[in-house]
mmCIF file of C-alpha atoms in Angstrom:
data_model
loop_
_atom_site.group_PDB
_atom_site.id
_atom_site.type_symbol
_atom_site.label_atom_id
_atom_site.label_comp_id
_atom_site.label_asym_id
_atom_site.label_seq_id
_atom_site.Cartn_x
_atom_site.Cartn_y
_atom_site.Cartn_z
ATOM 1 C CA UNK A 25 0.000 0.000 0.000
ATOM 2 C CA UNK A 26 1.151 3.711 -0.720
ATOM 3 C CA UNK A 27 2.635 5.464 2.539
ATOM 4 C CA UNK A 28 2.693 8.746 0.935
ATOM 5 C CA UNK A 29 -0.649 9.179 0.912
ATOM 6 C CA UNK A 30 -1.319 7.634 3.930
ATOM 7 C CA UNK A 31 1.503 10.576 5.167
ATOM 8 C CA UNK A 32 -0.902 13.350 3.419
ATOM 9 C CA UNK A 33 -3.996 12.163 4.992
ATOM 10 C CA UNK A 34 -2.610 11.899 8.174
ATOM 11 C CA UNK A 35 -1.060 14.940 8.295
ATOM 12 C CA UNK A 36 -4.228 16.812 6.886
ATOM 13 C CA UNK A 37 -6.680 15.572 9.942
ATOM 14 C CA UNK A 38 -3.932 16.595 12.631
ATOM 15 C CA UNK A 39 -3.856 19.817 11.095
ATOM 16 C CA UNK A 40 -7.871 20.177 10.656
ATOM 17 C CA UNK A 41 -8.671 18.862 14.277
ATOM 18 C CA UNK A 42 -5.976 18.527 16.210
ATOM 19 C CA UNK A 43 -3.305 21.727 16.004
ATOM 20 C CA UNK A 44 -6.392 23.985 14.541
ATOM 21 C CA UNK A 45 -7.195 25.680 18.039
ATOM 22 C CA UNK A 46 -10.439 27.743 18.357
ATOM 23 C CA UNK A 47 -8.389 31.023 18.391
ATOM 24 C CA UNK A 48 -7.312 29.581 14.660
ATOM 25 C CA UNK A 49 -10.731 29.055 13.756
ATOM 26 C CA UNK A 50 -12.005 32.382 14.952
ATOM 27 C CA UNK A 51 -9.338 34.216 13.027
ATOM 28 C CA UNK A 52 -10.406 32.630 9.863
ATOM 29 C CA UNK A 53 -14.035 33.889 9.952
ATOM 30 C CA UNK A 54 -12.926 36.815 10.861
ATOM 31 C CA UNK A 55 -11.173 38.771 7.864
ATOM 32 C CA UNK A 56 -12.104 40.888 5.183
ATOM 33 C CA UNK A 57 -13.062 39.648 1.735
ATOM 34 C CA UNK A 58 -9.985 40.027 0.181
ATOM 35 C CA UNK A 59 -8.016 36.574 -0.895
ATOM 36 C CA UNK A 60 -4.477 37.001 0.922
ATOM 37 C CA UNK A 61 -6.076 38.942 4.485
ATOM 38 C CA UNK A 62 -7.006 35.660 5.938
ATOM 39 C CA UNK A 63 -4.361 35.116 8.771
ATOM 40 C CA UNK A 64 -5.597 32.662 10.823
ATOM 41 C CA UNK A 65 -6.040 30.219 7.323
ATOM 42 C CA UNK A 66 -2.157 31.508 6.135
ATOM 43 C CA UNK A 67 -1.297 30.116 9.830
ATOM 44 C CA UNK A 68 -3.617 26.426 8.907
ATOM 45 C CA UNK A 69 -1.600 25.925 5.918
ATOM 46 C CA UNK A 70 1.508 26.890 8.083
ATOM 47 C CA UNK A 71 0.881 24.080 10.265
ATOM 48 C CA UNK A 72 -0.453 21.676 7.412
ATOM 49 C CA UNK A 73 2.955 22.490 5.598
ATOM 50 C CA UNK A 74 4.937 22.146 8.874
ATOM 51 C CA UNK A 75 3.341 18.488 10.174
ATOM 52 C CA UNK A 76 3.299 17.107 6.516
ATOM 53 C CA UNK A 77 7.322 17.785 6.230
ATOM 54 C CA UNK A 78 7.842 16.900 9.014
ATOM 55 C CA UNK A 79 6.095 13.325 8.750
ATOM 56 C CA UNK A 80 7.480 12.615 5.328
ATOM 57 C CA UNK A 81 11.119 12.957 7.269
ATOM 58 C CA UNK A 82 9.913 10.503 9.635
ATOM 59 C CA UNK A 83 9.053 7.924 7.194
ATOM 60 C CA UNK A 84 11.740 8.788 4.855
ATOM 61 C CA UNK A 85 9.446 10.226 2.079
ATOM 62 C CA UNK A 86 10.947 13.692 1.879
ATOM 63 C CA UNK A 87 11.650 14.068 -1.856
ATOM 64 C CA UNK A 88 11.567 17.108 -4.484
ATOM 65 C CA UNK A 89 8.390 15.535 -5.601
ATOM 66 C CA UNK A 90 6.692 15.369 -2.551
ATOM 67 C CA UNK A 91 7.865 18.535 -1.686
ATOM 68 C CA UNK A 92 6.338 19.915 -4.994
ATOM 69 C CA UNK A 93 3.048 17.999 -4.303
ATOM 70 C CA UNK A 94 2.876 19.319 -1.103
ATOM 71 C CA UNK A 95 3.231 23.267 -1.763
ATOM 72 C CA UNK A 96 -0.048 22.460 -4.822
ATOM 73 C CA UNK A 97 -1.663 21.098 -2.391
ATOM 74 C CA UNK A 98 -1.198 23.704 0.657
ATOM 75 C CA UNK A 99 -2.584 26.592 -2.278
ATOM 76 C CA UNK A 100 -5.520 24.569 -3.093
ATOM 77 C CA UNK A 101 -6.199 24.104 0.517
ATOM 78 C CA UNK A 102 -5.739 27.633 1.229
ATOM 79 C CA UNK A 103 -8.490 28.024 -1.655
ATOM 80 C CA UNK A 104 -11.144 25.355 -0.698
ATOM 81 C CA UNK A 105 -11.087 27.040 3.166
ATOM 82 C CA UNK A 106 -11.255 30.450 2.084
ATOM 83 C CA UNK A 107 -14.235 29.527 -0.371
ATOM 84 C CA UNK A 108 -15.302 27.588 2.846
ATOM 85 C CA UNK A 109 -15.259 30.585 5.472
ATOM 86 C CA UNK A 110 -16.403 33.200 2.933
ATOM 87 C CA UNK A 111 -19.479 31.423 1.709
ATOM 88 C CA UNK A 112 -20.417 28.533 3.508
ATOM 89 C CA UNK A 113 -22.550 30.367 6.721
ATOM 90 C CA UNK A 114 -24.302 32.485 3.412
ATOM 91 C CA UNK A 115 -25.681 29.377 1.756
ATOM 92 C CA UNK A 116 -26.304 27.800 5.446
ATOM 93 C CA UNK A 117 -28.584 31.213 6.387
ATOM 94 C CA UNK A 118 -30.135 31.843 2.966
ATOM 95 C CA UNK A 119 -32.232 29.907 0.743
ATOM 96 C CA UNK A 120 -30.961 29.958 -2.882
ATOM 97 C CA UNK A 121 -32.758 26.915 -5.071
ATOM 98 C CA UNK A 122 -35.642 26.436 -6.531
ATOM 99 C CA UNK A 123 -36.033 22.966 -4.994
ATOM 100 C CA UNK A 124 -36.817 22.461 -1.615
ATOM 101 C CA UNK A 125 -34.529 19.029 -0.843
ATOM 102 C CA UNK A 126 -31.628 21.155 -2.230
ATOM 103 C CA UNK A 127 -32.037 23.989 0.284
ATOM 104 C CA UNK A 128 -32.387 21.524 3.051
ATOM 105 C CA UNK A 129 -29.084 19.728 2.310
ATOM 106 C CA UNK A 130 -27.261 23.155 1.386
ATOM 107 C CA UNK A 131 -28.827 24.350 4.930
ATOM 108 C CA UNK A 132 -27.017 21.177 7.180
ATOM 109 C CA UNK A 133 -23.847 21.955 8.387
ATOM 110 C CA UNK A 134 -22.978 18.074 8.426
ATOM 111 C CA UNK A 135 -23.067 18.349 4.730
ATOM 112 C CA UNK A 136 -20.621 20.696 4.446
ATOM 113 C CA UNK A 137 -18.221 19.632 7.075
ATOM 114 C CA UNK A 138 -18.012 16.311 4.748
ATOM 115 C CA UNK A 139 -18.224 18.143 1.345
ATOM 116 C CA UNK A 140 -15.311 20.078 2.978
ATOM 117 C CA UNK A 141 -13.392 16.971 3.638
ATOM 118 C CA UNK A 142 -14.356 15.079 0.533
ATOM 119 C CA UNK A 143 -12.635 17.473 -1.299
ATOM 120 C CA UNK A 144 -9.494 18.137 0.195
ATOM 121 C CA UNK A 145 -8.810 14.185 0.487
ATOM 122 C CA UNK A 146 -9.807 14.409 -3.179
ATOM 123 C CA UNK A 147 -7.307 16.696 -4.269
ATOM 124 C CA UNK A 148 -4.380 15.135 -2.201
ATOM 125 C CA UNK A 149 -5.186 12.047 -4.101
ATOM 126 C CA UNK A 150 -5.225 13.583 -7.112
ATOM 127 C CA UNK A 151 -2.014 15.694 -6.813
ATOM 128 C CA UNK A 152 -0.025 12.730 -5.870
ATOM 129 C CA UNK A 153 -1.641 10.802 -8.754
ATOM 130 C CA UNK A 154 -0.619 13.441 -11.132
ATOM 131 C CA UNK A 155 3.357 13.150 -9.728
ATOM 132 C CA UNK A 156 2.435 8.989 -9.768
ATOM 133 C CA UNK A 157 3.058 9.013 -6.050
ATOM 134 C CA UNK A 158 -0.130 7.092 -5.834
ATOM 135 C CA UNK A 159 -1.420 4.352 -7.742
ATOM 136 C CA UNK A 160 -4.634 4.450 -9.144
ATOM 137 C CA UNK A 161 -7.881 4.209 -7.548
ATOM 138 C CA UNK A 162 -9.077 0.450 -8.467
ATOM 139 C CA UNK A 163 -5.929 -0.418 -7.274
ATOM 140 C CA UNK A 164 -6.159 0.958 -3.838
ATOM 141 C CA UNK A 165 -9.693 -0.267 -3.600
ATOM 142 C CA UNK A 166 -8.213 -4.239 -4.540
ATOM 143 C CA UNK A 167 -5.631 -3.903 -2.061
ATOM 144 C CA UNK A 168 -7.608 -2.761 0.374
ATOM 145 C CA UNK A 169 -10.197 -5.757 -0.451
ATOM 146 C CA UNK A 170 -7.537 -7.897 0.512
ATOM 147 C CA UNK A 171 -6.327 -6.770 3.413
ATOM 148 C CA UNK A 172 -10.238 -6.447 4.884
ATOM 149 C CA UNK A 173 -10.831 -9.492 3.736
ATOM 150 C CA UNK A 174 -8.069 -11.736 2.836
ATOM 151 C CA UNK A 175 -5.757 -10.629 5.787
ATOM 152 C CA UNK A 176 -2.898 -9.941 3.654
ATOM 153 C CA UNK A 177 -0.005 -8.721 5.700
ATOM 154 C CA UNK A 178 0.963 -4.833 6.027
ATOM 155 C CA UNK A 179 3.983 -3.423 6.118
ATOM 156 C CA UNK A 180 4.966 -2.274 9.996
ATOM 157 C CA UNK A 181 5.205 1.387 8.664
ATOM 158 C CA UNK A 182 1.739 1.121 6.633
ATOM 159 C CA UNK A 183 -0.074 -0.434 9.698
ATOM 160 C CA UNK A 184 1.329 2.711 11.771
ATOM 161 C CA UNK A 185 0.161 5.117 9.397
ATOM 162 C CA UNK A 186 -3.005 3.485 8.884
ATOM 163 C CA UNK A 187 -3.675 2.605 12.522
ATOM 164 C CA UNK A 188 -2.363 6.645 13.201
ATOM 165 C CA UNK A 189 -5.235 7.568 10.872
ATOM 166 C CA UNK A 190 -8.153 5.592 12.036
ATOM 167 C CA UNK A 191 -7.279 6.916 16.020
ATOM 168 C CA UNK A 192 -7.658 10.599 14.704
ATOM 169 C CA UNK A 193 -10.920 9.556 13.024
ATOM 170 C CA UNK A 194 -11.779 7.833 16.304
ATOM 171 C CA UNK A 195 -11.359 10.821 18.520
ATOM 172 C CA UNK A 196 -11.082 14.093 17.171
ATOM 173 C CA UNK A 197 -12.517 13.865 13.839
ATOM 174 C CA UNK A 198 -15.941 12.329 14.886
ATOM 175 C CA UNK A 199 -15.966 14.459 17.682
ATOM 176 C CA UNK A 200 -16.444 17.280 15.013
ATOM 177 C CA UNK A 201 -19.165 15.284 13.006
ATOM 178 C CA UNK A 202 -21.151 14.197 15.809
ATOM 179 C CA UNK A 203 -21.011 17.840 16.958
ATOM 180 C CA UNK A 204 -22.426 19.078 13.424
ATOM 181 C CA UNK A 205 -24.908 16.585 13.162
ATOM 182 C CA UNK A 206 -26.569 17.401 16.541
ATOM 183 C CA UNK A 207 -26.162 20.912 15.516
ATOM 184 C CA UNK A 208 -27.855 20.090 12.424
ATOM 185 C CA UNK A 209 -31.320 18.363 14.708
ATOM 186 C CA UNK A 210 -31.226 21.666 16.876
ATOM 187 C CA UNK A 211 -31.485 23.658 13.988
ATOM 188 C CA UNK A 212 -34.424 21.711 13.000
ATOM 189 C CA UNK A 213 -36.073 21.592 16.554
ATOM 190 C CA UNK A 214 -35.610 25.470 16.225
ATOM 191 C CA UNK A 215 -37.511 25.967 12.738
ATOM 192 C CA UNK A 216 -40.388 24.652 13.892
ATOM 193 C CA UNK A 217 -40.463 26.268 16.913
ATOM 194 C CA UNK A 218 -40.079 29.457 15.164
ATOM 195 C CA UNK A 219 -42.824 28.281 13.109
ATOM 196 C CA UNK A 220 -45.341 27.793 15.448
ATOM 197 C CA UNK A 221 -44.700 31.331 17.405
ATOM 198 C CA UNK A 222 -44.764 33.069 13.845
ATOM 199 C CA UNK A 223 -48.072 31.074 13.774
ATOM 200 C CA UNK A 224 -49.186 32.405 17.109
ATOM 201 C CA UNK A 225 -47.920 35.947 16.431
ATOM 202 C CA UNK A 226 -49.888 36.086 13.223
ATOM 203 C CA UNK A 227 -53.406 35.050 14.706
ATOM 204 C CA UNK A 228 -53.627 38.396 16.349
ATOM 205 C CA UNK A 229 -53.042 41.934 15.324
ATOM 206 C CA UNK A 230 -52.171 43.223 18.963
ATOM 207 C CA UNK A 231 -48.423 42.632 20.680
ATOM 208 C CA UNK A 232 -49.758 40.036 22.873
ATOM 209 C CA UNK A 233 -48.421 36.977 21.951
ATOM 210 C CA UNK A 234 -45.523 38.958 20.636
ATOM 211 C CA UNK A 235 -44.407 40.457 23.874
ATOM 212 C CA UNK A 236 -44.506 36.982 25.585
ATOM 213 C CA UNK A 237 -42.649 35.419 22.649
ATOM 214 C CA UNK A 238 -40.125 37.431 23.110
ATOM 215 C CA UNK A 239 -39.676 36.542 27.062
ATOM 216 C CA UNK A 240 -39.799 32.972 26.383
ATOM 217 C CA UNK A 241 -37.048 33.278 24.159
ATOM 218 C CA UNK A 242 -34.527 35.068 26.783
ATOM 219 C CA UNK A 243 -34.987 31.747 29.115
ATOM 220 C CA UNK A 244 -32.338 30.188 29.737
ATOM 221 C CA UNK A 245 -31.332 26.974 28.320
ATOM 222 C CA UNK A 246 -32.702 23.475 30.346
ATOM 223 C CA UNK A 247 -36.462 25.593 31.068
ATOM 224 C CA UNK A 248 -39.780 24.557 31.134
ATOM 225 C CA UNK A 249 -42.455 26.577 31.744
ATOM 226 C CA UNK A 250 -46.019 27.384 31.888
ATOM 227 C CA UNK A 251 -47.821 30.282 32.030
ATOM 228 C CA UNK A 252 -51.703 31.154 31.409
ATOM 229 C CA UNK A 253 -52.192 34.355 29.763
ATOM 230 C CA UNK A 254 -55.858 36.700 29.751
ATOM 231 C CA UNK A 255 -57.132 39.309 27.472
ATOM 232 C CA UNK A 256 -60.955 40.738 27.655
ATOM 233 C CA UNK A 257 -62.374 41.574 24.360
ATOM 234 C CA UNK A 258 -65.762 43.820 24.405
ATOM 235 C CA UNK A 259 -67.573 41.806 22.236
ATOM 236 C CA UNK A 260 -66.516 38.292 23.264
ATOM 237 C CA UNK A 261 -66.097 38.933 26.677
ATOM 238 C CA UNK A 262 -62.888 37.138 28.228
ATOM 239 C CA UNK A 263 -60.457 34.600 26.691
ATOM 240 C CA UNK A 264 -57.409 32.776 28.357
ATOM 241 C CA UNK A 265 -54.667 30.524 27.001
ATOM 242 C CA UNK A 266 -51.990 28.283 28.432
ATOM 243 C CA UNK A 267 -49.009 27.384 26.849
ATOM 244 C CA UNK A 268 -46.304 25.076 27.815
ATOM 245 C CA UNK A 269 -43.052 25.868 26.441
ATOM 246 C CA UNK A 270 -39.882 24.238 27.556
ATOM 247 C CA UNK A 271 -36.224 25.636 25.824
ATOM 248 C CA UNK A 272 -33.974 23.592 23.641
ATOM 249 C CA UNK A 273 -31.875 21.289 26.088
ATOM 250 C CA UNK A 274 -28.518 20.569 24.001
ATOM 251 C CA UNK A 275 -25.732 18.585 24.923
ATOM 252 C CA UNK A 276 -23.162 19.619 26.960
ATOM 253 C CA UNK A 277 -21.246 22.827 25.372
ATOM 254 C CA UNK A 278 -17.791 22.537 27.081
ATOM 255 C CA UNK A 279 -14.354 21.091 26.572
ATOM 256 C CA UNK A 280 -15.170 18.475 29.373
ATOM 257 C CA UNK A 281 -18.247 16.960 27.426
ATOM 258 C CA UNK A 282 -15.893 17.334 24.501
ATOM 259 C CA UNK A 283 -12.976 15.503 25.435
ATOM 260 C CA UNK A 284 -15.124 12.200 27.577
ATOM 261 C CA UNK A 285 -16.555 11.463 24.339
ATOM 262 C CA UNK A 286 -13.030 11.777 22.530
ATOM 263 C CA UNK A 287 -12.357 9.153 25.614
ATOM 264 C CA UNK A 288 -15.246 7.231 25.630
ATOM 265 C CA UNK A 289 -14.816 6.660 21.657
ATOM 266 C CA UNK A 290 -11.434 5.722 22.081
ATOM 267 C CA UNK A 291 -12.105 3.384 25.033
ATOM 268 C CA UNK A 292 -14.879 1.072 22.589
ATOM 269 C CA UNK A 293 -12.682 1.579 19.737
ATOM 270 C CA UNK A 294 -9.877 -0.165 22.161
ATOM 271 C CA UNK A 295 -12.173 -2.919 23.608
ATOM 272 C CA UNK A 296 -12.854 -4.102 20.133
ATOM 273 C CA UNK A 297 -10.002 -4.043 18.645
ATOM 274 C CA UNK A 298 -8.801 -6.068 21.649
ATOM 275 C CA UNK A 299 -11.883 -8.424 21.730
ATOM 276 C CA UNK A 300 -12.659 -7.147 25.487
ATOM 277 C CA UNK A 301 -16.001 -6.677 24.560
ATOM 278 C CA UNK A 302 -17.278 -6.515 28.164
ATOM 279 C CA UNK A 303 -15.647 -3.377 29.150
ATOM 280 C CA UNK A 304 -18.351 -2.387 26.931
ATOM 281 C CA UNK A 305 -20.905 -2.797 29.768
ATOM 282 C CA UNK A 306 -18.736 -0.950 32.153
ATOM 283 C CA UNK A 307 -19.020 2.152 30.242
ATOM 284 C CA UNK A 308 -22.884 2.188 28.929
ATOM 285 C CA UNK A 309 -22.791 1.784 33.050
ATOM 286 C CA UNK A 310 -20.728 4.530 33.976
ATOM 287 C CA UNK A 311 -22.204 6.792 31.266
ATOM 288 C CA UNK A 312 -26.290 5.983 32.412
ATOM 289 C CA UNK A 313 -25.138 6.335 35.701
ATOM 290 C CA UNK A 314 -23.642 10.243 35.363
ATOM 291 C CA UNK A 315 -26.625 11.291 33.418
ATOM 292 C CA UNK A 316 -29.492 9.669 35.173
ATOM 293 C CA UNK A 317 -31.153 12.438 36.580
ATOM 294 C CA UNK A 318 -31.292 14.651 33.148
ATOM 295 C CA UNK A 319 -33.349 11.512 31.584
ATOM 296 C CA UNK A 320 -36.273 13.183 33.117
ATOM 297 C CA UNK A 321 -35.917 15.614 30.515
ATOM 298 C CA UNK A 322 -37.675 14.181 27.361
ATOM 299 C CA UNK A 323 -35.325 16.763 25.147
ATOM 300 C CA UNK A 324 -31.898 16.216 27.066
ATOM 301 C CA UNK A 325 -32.625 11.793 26.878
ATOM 302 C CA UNK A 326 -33.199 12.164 22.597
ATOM 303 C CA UNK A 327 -30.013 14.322 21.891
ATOM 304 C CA UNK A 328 -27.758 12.470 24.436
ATOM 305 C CA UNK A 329 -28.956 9.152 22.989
ATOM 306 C CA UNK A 330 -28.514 10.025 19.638
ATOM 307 C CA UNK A 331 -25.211 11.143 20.125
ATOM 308 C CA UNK A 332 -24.414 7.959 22.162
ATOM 309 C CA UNK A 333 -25.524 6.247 19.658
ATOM 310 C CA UNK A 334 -23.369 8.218 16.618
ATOM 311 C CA UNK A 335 -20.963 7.666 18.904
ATOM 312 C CA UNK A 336 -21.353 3.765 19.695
ATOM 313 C CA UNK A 337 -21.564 3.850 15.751
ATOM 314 C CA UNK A 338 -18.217 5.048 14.808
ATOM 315 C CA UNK A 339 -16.249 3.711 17.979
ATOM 316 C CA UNK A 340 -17.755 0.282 16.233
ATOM 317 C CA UNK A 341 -16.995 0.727 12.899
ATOM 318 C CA UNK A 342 -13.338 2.091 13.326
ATOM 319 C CA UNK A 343 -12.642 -0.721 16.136
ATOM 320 C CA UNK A 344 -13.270 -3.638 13.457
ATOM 321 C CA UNK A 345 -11.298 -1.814 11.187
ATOM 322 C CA UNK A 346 -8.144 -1.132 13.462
ATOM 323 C CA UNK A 347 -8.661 -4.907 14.583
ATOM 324 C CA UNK A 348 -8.836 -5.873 11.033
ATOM 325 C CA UNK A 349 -4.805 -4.257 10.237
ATOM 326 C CA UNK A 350 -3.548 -5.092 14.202
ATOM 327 C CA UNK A 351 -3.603 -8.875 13.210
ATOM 328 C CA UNK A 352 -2.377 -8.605 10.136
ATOM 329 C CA UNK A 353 1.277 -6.832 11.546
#
């Protein structure tokens, strides 16, 4: 199997969720619209340039060519993020098709964290095919085949790399999915709750409802409330409603919710890959028995089990994978 690419790859998701801090992150939506004023993405490239050289010395792949693969590939990365950063909150904010399933996808930030990613793994691939660094893409897919399911032996330096790249996946990079996918189910829950108050707004021409909207949304997040409200009309005499409304409950926001999912993942992805399948059951345990008292919330128990399950989903599928190269060394 190629190592270069396997070098590329590897280097790309340390540099897009590792060594990319938030401070990074905020300084690249934060520019002006001009190409070459985007600091924070001239320092991503830095550090994509800096970990790629530096990996290709470790594994001995440091060549002109690579060298020259690696500066067309840091501009076209610089490209695809500043396209990324200039445009990409625009299309998520703005409806701009005619067809409805379009503007949904377009709308998902899930679908362009992976468009994102498809892309840039496209063009490394396609670079180093270019400068045959790479062989062609039937190719990989056979050997790959075999080593799945024919347990054909890998290299000691290939199962590294390979075993290198799955961990990232298993930690950090589906950390950042899992993250935009609940993001994406929030965004939803919120549409329709703006529906329905635009609905309730609209039924009357006073500020009623409207002044009480606009309470309920300044609650704070993990509320529920009730509240009966009364307004006399001369002709009709008195009318009262009562509305329940309880706040979006999201998963935890912080680095701490962040990084024991990074460890749970990890953990699972371990126990598989191991066969120790029964320290499975010591954290589903461990992670019912922190949260049991937000299951009362019917909001909080959806999101956290979906993302548990996401969660469960790649630990499992990267596990079997990393299992699938660790006996083959």
């Amino acid at each position: 199997m190629d190592n270069t690419i396997l070098i590329f790859m590897l280097a790309h998701l340390i540099c897009d969720f590792i060594t990319q801090t938030d401070a990074i992150i905020k300084k690249k939506n934060n520019y002006d619209t001009s190409f070459l004023s985007n600091m924070g993405l001239i320092e991503h490239v830095i550090h994509h340039v800096v970990v790629t050289v530096v990996l290709l010395t470790v594994f001995n792949e440091l060549t002109w060519i690579t060298l020259l693969c690696l500066l067309i590939i840091a501009i076209l990365h610089y490209v695809i993020d500043h396209f990324k950063s200039s445009y990409s909150e625009v299309i998520i904010g703005k409806s701009i098709h005619k067809h409805e399933f379009i503007d949904k996808l377009l709308g998902k930030r899930s679908i362009h964290f992976l468009t994102d990613q498809v892309m840039h793994i496209a063009i490394i691939y396609v670079v180093l095919f270019v400068f045959n660094k790479v062989a062609a893409l039937p190719v990989i897919i056979t050997k790959t085949y075999e080593v799945i399911m024919e347990d054909i032996p890998l290299s000691l330096t290939t199962s590294i790399l390979l075993i290198s790249i799955f961990v990232v996946l298993l930690t950090f990079t589906s950390s950042v999915l899992i993250a935009e996918l609940l993001q994406d189910l929030k965004q939803q829950k919120n549409t329709v709750k703006d529906e329905i108050a635009s609905t309730l707004v609209k039924s009357d021409d006073d500020l009623f409802f409207q002044n009480h909207y606009a309470q309920l949304e300044k609650l704070n997040k993990n509320v529920s409330i009730e509240r009966t409200w009364e307004k006399k009309d001369s002709s009709n005499g008195k009318e009262s409603m009562t509305m329940e409304f309880q706040q979006f409950n999201e998963m935890d926001d912080n680095s701490a919710g962040k990084y024991i999912g990074i460890l749970e993942r990890l953990l699972i992805g371990l126990f598989i890959a191991t066969g120790a399948y029964q320290g499975l059951i010591v954290i589903a345990a461990l992670k019912t028995l922190t949260r049991f008292k937000q299951f009362e919330d019917k909001n909080f128990a959806e999101y956290y089990l979906i993302g548990t399950f996401l969660s469960i989903l790649c630990a499992l599928v990267i596990g079997l994978l990393i299992r699938s190269i660790w006996f083959t060394v």
